Coordinates of N, CA and C in Angstrom, one line a residue:
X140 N 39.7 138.5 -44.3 CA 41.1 138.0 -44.4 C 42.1 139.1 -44.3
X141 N 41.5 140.5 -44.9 CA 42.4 141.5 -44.8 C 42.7 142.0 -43.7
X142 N 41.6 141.6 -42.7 CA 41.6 142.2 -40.6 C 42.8 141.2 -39.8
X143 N 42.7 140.0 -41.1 CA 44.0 139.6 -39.9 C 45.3 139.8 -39.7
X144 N 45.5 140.1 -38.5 CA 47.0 140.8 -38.0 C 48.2 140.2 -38.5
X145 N 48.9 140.4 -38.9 CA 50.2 140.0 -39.2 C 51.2 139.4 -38.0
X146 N 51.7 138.3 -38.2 CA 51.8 137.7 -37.1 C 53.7 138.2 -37.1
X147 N 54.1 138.4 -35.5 CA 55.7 139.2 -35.4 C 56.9 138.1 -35.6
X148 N 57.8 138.2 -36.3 CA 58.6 137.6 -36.6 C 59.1 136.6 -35.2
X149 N 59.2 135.8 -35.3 CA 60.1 135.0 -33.6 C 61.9 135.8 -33.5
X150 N 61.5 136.3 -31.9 CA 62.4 136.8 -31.3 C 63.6 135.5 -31.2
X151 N 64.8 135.3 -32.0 CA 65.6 134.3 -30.9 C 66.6 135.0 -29.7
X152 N 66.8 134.6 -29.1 CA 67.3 135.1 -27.4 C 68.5 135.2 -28.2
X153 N 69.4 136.0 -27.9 CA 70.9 136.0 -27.8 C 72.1 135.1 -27.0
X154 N 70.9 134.8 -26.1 CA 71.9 133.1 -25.7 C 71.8 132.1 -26.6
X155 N 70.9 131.8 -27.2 CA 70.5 130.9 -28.2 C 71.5 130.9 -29.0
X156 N 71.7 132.3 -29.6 CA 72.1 132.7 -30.9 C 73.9 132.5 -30.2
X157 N 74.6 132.5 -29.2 CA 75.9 132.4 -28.7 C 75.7 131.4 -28.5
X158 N 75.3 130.4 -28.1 CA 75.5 128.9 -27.9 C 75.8 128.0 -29.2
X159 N 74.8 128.5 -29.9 CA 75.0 127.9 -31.6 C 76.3 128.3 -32.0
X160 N 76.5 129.2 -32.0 CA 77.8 129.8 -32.5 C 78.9 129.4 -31.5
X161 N 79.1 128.9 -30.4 CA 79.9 128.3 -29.7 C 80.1 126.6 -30.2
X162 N 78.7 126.2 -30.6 CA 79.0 124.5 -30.9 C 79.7 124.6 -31.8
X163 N 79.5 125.7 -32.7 CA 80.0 125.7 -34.5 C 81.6 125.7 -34.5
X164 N 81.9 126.4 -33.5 CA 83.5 127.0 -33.0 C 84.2 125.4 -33.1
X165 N 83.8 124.9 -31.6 CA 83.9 123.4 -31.6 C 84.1 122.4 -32.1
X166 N 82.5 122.8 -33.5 CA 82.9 121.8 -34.3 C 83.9 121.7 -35.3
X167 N 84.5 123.5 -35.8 CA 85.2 123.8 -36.5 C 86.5 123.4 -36.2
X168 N 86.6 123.1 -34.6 CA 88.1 122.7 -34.3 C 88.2 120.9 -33.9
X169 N 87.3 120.4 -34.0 CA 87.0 118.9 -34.0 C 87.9 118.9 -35.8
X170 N 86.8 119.1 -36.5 CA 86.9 119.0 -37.9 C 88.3 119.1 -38.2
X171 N 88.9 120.0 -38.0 CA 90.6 120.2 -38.3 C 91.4 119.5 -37.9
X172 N 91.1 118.7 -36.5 CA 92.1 117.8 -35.9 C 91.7 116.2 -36.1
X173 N 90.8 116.4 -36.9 CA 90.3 115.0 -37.3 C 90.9 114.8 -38.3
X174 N 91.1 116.0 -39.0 CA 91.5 116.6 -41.0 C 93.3 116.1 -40.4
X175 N 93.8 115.6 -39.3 CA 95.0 116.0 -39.1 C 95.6 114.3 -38.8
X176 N 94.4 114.0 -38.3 CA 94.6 112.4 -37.3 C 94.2 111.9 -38.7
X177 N 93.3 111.9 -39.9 CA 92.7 111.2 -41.0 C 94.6 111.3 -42.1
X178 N 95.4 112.2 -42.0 CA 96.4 112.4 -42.7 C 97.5 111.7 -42.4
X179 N 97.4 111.3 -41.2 CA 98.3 110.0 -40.1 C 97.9 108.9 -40.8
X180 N 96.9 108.4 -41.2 CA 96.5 106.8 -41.4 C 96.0 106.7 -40.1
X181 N 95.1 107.3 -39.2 CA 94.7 107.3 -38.0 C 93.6 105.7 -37.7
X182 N 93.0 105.4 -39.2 CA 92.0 104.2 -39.2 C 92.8 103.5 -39.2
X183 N 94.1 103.0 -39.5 CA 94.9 102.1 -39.5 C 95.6 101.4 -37.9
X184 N 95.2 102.8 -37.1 CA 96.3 102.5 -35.9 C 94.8 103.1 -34.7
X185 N 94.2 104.0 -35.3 CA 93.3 104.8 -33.9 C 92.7 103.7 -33.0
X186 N 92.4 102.4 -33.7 CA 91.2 101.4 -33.1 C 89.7 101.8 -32.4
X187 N 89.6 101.3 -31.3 CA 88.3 101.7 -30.4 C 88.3 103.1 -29.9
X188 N 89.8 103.6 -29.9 CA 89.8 105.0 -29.4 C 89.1 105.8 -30.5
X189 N 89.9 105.7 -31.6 CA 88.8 106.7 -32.8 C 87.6 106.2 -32.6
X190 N 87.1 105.1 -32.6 CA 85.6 105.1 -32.9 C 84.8 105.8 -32.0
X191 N 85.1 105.6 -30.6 CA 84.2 106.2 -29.9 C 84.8 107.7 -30.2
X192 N 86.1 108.7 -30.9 CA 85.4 109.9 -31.1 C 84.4 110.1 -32.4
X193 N 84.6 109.1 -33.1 CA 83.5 109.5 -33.8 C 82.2 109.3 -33.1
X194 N 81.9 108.5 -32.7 CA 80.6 107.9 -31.7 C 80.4 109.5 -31.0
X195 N 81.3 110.2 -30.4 CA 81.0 111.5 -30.1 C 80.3 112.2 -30.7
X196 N 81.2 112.6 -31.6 CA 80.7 113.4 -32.9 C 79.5 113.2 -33.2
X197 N 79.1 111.7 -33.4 CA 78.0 111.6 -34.4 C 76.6 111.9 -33.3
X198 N 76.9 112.0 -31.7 CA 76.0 112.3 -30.8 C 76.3 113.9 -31.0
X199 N 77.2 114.4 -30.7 CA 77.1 115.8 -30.9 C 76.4 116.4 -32.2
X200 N 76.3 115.8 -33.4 CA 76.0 116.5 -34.7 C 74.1 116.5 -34.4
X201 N 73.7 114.8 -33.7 CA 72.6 114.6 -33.4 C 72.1 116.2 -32.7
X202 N 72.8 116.0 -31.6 CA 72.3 117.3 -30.6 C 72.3 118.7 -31.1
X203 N 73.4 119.2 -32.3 CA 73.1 120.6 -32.4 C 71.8 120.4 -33.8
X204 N 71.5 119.2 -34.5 CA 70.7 119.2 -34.7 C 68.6 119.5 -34.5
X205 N 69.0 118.8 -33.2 CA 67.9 119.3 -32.3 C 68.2 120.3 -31.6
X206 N 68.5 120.9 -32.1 CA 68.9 122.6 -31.5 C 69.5 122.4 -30.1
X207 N 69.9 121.4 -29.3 CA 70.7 121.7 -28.3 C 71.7 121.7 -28.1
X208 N 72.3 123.0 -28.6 CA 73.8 123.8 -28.9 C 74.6 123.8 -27.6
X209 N 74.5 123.7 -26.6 CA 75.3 123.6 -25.3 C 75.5 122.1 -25.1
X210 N 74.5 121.1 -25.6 CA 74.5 119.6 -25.6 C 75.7 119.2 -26.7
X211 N 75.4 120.1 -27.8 CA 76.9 119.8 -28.9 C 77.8 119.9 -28.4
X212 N 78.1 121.2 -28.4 CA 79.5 121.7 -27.9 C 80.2 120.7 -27.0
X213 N 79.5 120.4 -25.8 CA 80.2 119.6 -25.0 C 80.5 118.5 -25.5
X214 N 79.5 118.2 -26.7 CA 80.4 116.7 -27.2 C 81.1 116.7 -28.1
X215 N 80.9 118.0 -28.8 CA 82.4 118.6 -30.1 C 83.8 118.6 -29.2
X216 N 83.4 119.4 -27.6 CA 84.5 119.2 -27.0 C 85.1 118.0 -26.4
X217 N 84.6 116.9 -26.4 CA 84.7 115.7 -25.9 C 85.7 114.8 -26.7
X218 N 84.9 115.0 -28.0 CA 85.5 114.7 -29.4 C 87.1 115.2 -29.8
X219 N 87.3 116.3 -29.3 CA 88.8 117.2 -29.7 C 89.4 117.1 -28.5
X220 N 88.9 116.4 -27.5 CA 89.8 115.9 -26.4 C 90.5 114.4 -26.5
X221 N 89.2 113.7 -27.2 CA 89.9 112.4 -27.9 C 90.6 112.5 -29.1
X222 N 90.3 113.8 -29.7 CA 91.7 113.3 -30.7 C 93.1 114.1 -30.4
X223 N 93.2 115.0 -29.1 CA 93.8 115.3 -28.5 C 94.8 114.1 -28.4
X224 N 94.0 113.1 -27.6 CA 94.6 112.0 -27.0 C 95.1 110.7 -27.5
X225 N 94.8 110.9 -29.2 CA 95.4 110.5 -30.3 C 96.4 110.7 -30.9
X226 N 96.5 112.2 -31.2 CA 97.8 113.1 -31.4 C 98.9 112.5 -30.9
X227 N 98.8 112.3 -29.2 CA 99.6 112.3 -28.2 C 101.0 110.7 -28.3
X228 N 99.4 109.8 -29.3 CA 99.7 108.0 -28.7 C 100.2 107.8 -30.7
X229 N 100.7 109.0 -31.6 CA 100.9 109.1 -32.5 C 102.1 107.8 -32.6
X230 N 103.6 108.4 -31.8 CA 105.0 108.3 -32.1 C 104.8 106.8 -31.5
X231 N 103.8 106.4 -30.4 CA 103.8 105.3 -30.1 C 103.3 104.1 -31.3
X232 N 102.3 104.8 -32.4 CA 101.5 103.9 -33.2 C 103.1 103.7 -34.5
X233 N 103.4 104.7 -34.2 CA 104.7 104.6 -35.5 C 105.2 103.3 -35.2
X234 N 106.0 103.2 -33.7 CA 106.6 102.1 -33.3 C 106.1 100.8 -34.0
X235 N 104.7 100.9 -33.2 CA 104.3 99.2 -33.5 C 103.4 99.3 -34.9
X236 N 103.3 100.0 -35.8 CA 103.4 99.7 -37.3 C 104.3 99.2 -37.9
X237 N 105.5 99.9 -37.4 CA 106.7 99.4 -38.0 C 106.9 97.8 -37.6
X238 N 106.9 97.7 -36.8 CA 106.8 96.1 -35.8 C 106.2 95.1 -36.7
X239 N 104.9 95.6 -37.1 CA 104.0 94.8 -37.7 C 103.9 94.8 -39.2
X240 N 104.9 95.5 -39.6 CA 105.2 96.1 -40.7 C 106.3 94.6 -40.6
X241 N 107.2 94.5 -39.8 CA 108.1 93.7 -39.9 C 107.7 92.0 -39.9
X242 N 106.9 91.8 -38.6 CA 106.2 90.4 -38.9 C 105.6 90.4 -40.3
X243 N 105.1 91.2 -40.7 CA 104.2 91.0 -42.5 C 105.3 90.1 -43.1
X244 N 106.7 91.3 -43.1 CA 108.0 90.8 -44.0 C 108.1 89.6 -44.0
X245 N 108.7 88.8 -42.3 CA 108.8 88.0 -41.8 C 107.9 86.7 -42.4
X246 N 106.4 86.8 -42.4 CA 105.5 86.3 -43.0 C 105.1 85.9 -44.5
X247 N 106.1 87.2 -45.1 CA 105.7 86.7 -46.8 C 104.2 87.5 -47.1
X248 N 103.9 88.4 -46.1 CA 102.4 89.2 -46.6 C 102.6 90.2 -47.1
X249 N 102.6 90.5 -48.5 CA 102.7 92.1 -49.5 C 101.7 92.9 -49.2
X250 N 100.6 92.5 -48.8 CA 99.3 93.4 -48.7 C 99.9 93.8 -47.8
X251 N 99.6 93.5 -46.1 CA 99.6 93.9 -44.9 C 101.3 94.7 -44.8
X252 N 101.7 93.9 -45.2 CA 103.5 94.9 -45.0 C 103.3 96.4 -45.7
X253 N 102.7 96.4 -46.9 CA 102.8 97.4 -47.9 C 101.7 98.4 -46.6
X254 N 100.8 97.7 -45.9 CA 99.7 98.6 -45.5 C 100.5 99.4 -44.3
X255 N 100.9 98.7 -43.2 CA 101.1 99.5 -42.4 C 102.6 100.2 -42.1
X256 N 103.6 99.8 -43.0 CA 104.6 100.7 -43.7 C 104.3 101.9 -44.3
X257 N 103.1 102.1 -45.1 CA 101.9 103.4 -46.2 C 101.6 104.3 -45.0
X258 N 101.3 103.4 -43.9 CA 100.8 104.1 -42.3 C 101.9 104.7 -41.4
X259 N 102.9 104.0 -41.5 CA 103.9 104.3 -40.4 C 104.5 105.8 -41.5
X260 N 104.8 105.7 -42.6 CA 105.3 106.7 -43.6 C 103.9 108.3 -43.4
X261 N 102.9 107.9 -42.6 CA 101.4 108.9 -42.7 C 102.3 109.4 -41.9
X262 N 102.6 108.9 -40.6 CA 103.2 109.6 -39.6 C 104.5 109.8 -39.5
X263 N 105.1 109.5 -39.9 CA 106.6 110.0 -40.3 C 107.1 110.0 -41.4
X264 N 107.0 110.6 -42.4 CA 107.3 110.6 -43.5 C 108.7 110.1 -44.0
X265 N 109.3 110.9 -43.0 CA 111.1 111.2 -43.6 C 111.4 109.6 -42.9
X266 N 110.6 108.7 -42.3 CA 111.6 107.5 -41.7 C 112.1 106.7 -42.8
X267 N 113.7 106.3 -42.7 CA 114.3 105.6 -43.6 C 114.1 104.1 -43.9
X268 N 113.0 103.5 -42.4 CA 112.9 102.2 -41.9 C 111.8 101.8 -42.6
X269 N 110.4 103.1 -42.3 CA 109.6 102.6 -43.4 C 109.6 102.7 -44.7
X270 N 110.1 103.6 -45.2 CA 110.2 103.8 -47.2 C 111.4 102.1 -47.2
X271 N 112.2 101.9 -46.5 CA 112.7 100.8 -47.0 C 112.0 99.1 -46.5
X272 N 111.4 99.1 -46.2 CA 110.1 98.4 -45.2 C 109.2 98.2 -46.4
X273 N 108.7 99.5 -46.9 CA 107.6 99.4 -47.8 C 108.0 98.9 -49.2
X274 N 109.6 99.4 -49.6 CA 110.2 98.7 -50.9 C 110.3 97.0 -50.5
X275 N 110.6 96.6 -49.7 CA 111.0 95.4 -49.3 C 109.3 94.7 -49.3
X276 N 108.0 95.4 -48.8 CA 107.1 94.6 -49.0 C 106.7 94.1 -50.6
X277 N 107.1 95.2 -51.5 CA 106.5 95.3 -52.5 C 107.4 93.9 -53.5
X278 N 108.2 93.5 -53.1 CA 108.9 92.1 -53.2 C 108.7 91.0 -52.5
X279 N 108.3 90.9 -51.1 CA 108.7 89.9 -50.6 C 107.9 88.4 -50.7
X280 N 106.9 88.9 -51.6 CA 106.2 87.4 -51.8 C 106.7 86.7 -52.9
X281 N 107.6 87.2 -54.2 CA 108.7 86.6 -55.0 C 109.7 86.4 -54.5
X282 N 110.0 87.3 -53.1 CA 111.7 86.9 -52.6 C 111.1 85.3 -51.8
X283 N 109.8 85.5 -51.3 CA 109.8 83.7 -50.8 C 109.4 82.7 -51.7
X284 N 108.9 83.1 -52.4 CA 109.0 82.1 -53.6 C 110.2 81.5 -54.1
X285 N 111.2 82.7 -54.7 CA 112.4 81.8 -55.1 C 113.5 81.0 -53.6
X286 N 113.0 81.8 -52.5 CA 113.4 81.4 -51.0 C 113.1 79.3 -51.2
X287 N 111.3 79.3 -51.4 CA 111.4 77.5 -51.3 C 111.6 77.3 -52.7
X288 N 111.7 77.9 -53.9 CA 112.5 77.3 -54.5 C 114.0 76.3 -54.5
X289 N 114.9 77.5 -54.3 CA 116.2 77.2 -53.7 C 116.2 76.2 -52.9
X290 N 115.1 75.9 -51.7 CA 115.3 74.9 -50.8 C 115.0 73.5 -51.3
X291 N 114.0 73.8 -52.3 CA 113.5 72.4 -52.8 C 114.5 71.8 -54.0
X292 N 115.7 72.9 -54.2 CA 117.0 72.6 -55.0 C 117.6 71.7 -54.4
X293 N 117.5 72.3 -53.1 CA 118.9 71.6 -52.0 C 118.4 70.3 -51.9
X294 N 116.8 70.2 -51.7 CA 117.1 68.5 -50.9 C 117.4 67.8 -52.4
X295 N 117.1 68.4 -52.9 CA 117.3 67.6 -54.8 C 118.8 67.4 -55.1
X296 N 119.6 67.9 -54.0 CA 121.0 68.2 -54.4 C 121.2 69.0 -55.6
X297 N 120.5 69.7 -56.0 CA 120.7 70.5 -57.1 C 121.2 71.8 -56.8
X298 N 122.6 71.7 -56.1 CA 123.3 73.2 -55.3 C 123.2 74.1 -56.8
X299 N 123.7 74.4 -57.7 CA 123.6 75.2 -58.6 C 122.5 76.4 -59.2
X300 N 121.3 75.5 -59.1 CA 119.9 75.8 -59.2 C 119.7 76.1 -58.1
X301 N 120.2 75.4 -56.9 CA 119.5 76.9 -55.7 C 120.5 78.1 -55.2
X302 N 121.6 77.7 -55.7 CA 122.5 79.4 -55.3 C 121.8 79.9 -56.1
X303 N 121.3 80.0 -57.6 CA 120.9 80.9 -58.6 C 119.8 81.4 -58.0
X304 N 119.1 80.7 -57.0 CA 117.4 81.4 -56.9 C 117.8 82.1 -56.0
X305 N 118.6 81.7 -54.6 CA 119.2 82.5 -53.7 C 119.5 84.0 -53.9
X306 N 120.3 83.8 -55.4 CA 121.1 84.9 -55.8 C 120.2 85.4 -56.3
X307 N 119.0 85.2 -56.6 CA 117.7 86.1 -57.5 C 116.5 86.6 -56.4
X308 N 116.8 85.9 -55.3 CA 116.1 86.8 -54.5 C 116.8 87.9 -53.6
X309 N 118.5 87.7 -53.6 CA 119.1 88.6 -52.4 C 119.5 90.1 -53.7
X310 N 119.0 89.8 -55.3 CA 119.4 91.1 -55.7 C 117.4 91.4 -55.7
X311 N 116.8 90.9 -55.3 CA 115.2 91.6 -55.2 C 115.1 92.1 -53.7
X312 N 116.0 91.9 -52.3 CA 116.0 92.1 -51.2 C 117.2 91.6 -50.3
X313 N 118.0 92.5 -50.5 CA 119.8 92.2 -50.1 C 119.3 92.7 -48.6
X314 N 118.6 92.3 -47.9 CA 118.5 93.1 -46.3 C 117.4 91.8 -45.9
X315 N 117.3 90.9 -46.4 CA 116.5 89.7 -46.4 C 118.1 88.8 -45.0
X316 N 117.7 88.6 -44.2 CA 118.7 88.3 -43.1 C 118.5 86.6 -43.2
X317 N 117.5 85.8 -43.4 CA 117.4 84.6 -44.0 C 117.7 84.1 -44.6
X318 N 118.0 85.1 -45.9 CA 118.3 84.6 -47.1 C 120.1 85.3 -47.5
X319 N 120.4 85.8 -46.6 CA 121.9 86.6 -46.4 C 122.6 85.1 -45.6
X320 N 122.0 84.2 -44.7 CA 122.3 83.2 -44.7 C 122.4 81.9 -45.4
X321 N 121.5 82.2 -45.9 CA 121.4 80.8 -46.7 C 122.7 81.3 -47.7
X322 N 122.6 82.3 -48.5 CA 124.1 82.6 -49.4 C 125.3 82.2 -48.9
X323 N 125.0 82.4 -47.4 CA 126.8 82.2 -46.8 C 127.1 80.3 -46.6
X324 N 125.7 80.3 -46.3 CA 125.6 78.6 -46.0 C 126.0 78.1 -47.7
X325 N 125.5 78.2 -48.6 CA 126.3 77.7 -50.1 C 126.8 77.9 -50.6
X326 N 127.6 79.7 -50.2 CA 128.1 79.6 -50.9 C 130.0 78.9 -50.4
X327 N 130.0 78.8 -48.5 CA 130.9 78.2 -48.3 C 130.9 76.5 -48.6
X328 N 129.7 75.9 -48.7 CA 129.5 74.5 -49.3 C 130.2 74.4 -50.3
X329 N 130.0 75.4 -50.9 CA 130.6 75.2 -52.7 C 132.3 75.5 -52.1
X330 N 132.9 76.2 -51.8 CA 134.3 76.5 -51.4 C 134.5 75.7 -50.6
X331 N 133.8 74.6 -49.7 CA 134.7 73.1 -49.7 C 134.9 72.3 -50.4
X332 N 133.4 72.2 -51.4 CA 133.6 70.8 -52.4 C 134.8 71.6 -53.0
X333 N 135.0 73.3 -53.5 CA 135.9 73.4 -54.7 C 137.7 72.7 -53.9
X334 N 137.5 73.2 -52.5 CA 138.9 72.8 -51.9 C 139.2 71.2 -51.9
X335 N 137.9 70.5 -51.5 CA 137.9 69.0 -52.0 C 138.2 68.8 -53.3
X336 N 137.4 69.4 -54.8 CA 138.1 68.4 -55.5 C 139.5 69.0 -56.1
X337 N 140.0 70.3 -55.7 CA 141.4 70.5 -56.0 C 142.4 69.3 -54.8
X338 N 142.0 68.9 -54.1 CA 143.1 68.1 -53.3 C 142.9 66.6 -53.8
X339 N 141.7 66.3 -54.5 CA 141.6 65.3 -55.6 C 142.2 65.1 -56.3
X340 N 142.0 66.3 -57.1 CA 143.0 66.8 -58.4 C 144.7 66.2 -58.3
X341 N 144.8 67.4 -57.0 CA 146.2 67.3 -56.8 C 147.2 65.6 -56.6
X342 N 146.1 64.9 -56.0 CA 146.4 63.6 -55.7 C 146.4 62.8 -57.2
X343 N 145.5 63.1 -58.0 CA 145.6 62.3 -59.4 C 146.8 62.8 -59.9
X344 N 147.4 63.6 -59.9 CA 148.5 64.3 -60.8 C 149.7 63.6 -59.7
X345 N 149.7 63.0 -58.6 CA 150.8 62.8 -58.1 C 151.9 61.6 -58.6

């Protein structure tokens, strides 16, 4: 056992050894712009486009796993080309968050309003439309509540009890454009009856 030769350490090629170190580069710069598109709310808005770069990724991690480092790389690079191309379709995702941000409103949905207002704010922080967007979600399913309240005042003829609810939802959401109508609709109802029964009035006293 002591005659047997010591066996020589394995030579790795120096291509080997720059290829690896090339996918790692790659993946280092995948990783950062992912770190960048993940701080957007990018799962909120990326759709099929992010999945297939992760679908990249998760074949590139495969490949430099099996040591084929030139197989990675190209798909680390493949991967930071699609989130390239996410970056790019950012200012557009803002738009239609906000959009959908707005039907939520429109709809009476606090979850989904709150969600993609939280998203449109990933990507623009400073917008005035989403921070006021996202205050307005965090009400809007009390502002329709006392909204059919109010209505189910009116057919009751109970005008009193629904200006009150009116007036309890336009101080929970004074930018409620529905319900900025409905105030003007009762409260000029009420300034005819008051002009009717003063010309009442005036007629009893004649």
């Amino acid at each position: 056992a002591l005659d047997q030769p010591v066996p020589e350490p394995e030579i790795v090629p120096a291509v080997f050894l720059l290829e690896r170190e090339f996918a790692e580069d790659r993946l280092g710069e995948f990783v950062a712009m992912k770190r960048e598109l993940d701080a957007k709310a990018v799962l909120e808005w990326g759709g099929e486009a992010y999945a297939d770069v992760l679908e990249l990724r998760a074949s590139a991690d495969a490949a430099f796993v099996g040591e084929d480092y030139e197989g990675a790389a190209k798909g680390y690079e493949a991967s930071v080309a699609g989130c390239r191309a996410l970056a790019e379709q950012a200012p557009e995702a803002f738009t239609q968050l906000l959009e959908a941000g707005r039907v939520a409103l429109r709809e009476a949905n606090r979850e989904v309003g709150r969600r993609k207002f939280q998203a449109a704010l990933k990507i623009e922080p400073s917008s005035p439309e989403a921070s006021e967007g996202l205050r307005r979600s965090e009400t809007i399913e009390e502002v329709d509540a006392l909204l059919k309240s109010g209505a189910a005042h009116e057919r009751s003829m109970q005008n009193a009890l629904a200006l009150t609810d009116f007036q309890e939802a336009a101080e929970l959401d004074p930018l409620h454009l529905e319900l900025l109508h409905l105030l003007v609709r009762r409260h000029c109802a009420l300034l005819v009856a008051a002009v009717a029964l003063l010309g009442l009035l005036s007629l009893i006293h004649i």
